[in-house]
Coordinates of C-alpha atoms in Angstrom, one line a residue:
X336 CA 107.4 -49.3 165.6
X337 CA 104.6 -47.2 165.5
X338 CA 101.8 -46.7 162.8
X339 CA 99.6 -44.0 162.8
X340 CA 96.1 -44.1 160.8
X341 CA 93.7 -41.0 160.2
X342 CA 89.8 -41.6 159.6
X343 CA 87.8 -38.2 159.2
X344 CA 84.5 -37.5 158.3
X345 CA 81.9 -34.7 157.8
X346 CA 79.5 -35.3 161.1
X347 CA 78.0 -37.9 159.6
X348 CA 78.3 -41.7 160.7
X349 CA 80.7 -43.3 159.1
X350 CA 82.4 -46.8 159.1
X351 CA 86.5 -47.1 159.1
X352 CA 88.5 -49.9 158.4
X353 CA 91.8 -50.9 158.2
X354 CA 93.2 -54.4 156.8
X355 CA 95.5 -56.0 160.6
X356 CA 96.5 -58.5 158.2
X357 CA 100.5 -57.0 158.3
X358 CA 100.5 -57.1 162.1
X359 CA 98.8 -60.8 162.2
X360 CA 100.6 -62.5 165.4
X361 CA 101.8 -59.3 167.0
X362 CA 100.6 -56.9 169.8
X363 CA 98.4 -53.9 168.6
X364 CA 97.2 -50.7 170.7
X365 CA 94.5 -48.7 169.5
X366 CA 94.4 -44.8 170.5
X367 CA 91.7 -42.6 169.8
X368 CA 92.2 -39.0 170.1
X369 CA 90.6 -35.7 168.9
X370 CA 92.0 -33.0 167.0
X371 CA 91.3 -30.4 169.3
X372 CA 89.9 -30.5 172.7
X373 CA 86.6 -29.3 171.5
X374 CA 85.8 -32.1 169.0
X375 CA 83.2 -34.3 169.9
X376 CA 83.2 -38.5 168.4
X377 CA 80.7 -41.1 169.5
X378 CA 83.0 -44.6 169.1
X379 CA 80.2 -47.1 168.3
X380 CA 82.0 -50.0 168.0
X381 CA 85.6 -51.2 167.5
X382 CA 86.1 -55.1 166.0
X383 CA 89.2 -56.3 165.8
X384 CA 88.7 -60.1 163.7
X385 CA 87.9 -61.2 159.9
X386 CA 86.3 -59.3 158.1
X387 CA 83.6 -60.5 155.4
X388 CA 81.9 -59.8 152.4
X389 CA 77.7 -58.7 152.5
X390 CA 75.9 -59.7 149.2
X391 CA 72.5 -58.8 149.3
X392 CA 69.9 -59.3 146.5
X393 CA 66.0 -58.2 146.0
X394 CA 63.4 -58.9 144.0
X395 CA 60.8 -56.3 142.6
X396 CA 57.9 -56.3 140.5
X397 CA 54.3 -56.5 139.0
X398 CA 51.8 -57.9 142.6
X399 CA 49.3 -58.9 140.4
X400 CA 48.8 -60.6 136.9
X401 CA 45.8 -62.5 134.9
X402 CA 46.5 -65.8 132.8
X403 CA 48.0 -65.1 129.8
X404 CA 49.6 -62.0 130.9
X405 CA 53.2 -60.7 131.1
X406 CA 54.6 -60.0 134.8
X407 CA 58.0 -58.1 135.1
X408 CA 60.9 -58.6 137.8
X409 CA 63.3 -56.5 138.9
X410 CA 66.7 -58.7 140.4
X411 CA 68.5 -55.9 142.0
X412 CA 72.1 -56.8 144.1
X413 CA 75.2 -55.6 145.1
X414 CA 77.8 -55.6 147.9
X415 CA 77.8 -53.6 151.2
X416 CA 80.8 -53.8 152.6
X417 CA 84.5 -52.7 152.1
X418 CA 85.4 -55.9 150.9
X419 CA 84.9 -57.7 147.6
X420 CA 83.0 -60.6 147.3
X421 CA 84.1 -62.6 144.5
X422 CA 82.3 -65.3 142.3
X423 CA 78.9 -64.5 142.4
X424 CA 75.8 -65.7 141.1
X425 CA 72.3 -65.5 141.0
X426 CA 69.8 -68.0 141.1
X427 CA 65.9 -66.9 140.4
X428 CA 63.8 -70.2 140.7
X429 CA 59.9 -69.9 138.5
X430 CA 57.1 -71.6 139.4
X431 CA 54.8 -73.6 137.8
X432 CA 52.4 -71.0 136.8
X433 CA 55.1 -68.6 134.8
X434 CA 56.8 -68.9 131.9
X435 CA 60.2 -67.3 131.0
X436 CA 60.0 -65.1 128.5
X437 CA 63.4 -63.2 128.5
X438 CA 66.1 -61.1 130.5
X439 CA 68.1 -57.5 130.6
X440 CA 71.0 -60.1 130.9
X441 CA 71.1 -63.9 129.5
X442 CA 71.0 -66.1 132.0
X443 CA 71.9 -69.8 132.0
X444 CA 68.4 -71.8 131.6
X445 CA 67.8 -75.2 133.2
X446 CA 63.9 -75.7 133.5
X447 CA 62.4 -73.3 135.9
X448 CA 65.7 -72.1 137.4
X449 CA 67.3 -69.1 135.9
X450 CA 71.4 -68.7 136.8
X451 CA 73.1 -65.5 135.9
X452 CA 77.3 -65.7 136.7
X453 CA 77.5 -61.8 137.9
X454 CA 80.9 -62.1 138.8
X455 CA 83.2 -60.0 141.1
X456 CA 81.2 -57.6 143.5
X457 CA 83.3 -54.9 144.3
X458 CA 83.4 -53.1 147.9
X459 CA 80.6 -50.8 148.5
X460 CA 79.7 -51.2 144.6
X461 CA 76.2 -49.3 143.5
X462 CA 73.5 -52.1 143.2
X463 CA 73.2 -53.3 140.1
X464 CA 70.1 -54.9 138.0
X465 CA 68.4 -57.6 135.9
X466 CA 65.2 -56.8 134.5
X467 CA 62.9 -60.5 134.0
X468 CA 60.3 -61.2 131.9
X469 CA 57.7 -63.8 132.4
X470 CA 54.2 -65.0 131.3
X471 CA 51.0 -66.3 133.3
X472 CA 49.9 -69.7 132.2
X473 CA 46.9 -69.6 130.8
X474 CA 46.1 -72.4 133.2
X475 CA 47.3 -70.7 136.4
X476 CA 44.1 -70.3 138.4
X477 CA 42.3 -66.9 139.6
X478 CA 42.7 -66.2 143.1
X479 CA 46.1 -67.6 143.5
X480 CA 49.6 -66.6 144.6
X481 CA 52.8 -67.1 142.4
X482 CA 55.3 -67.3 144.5
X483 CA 58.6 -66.5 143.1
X484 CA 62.5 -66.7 144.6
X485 CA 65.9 -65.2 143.9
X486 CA 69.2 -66.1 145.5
X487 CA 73.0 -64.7 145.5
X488 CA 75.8 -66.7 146.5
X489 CA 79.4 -65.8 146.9
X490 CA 82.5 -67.8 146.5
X491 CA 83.7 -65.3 149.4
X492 CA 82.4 -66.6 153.0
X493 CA 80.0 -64.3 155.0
X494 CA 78.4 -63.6 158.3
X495 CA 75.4 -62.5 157.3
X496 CA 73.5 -64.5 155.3
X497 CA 69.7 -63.3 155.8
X498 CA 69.7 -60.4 153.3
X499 CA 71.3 -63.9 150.7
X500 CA 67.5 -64.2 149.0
X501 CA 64.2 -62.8 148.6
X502 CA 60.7 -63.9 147.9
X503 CA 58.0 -62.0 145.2
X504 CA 54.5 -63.0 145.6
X505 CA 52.1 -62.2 142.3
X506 CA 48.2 -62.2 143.1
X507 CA 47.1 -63.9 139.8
X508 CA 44.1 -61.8 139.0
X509 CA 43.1 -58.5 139.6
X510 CA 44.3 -56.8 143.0
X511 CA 40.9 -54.4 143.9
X512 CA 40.8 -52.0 146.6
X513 CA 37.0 -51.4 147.9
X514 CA 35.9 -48.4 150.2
X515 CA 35.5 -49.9 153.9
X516 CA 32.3 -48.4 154.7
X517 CA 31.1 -49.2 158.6
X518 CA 27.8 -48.6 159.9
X519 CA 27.0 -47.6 164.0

């Protein structure tokens, strides 16, 4: 038997996919053909194995803070891929020098590490957000970095993994930019 599948687009790039899963065990051709002869395609790459999942997460915010001061984050994550990745969660791990102050989204507090359960990411969903607040210790000296990390993990496996957490440096004190002035 013969099944015939149609992927079209409008000159730009695009990724296809199909789910092989129905035809697991049995032999498969692929054809590629134009609609007429004048059509032009570039074929980039054809995979035929498992297909995964790719959470990605990022963290935003304010580079620079004094003691005592508030410093905002921006979690931002989503899926990239045409598969969902379910279970997620996001871990954002404080250090020393801030305090957390509160969230767009309550997340599960133990110490210094913040956990939000996010749930099901859909296939090719629109990134979605958690806004963080935090405060400078008093006691957090001038001239230092804060060094702050987020992490997503999925229940789903992946292959790539690198784009899994991010790191947010905050100069605590005031971030200056002088003139560079050289003489001959």
């Amino acid at each position: 038997a013969q099944t015939s599948f149609s992927f079209t687009t409008n000159s730009n790039w695009r990724q296809s996919w199909i789910d092989m899963s129905p035809w697991l065990g049995k032999t498969v051709t692929l054809t590629f053909s134009n609609q007429t002869p004048d059509d032009l395609f570039y074929l980039d790459e054809v995979t035929l194995s498992s297909a995964h999942p790719n959470v990605w997460v990022d963290l935003q915010g304010d580079l620079a803070a004094f003691p005592g001061e508030e410093v905002n984050y921006e979690i931002r994550f989503g899926n990239d891929t045409n598969l969902d990745a379910e279970a997620n969660k996001i871990t954002l791990t404080l250090p020393s020098n801030l305090n957390f102050v509160s969230a767009s989204s309550p997340p599960t507090v133990n110490g210094s590490v913040l956990t939000w359960q996010v749930g099901d990411l859909l296939a090719e969903s629109a990134a979605s957000s958690i806004l963080v607040t935090a405060t400078v210790k008093a006691s957090a000296p001038l001239g230092t970095m804060i060094e702050t990390q987020v992490a997503i993990d999925s229940t789903t496996p992946e292959l790539v993994l690198g784009n899994n957490t991010d790191t947010l440096s905050t100069f605590v004190g005031d971030l200056v930019h002088l003139p560079f002035v050289m003489r001959n």
